Tab-separated table of C-alpha atoms in Angstrom:
chain	number	residue	atom	x	y	z
A	129	UNK	CA	-0.049	0.296	0.035
A	130	UNK	CA	0.667	3.846	-0.689
A	131	UNK	CA	0.484	6.384	0.948
A	132	UNK	CA	-2.557	7.479	-1.024
A	133	UNK	CA	-4.236	3.932	-0.347
A	134	UNK	CA	-3.680	4.814	3.626
A	135	UNK	CA	-5.009	8.209	3.317
A	136	UNK	CA	-8.238	6.315	1.239
A	137	UNK	CA	-8.540	3.930	4.113
A	138	UNK	CA	-8.704	6.095	7.099
A	139	UNK	CA	-10.780	8.427	5.060
A	140	UNK	CA	-13.617	5.468	4.674
A	141	UNK	CA	-12.667	4.377	8.067
A	142	UNK	CA	-13.633	7.944	8.804
A	143	UNK	CA	-16.351	7.750	7.384
A	144	UNK	CA	-18.213	5.111	8.536
A	145	UNK	CA	-17.259	5.914	11.750
A	146	UNK	CA	-19.740	9.495	11.821
A	147	UNK	CA	-22.672	7.827	9.922
A	148	UNK	CA	-22.549	4.757	12.428
A	149	UNK	CA	-22.972	8.143	15.228
A	150	UNK	CA	-24.987	10.133	13.453
A	151	UNK	CA	-27.681	6.690	12.326
A	152	UNK	CA	-27.090	6.125	16.477
A	153	UNK	CA	-28.191	9.818	17.379
A	154	UNK	CA	-30.966	9.909	14.437
A	155	UNK	CA	-31.920	6.567	16.541
A	156	UNK	CA	-32.411	7.745	20.087
A	157	UNK	CA	-33.609	11.007	19.675
A	158	UNK	CA	-36.473	9.526	17.899
A	159	UNK	CA	-36.491	7.518	20.300
A	160	UNK	CA	-37.099	10.238	22.537
A	161	UNK	CA	-39.642	11.959	19.668
A	162	UNK	CA	-41.715	9.395	20.059
A	163	UNK	CA	-41.455	9.295	24.031
A	164	UNK	CA	-42.211	12.458	24.103
A	165	UNK	CA	-45.150	12.948	21.463
A	166	UNK	CA	-47.228	9.686	22.985
A	167	UNK	CA	-47.195	11.543	26.229
A	168	UNK	CA	-48.136	14.842	24.960
A	169	UNK	CA	-51.100	13.173	23.650
A	170	UNK	CA	-51.578	11.104	26.699
A	171	UNK	CA	-51.453	14.394	28.754
A	172	UNK	CA	-54.169	16.727	25.821
A	173	UNK	CA	-56.699	13.105	26.792
A	174	UNK	CA	-56.878	13.807	29.960
A	175	UNK	CA	-57.176	18.012	29.830
A	176	UNK	CA	-59.978	17.068	27.155
A	177	UNK	CA	-61.427	14.248	29.952
A	178	UNK	CA	-61.338	17.331	32.730
A	179	UNK	CA	-62.865	19.978	30.603
A	180	UNK	CA	-65.941	18.744	29.558
A	181	UNK	CA	-66.837	17.476	33.336
A	182	UNK	CA	-65.877	21.087	34.006
A	183	UNK	CA	-67.998	22.338	30.630
A	184	UNK	CA	-70.502	19.861	31.123
A	185	UNK	CA	-71.099	21.470	35.030
A	186	UNK	CA	-71.414	24.781	33.120
A	187	UNK	CA	-75.348	26.354	33.031
A	188	UNK	CA	-76.821	24.201	36.348
């Protein structure tokens, strides 16, 4: 191998490592966003139920 081949191999290895890191970060963030979204929907559902009860008492 010459210097050019070594440089190309090093760049390819670095690129693979960066790609793996970005992929992992994306997966972790995707999971976190999904969890927050699910929790947010559950909170909105609870608020809707609470509002329905409170609005049901209006005018009574």
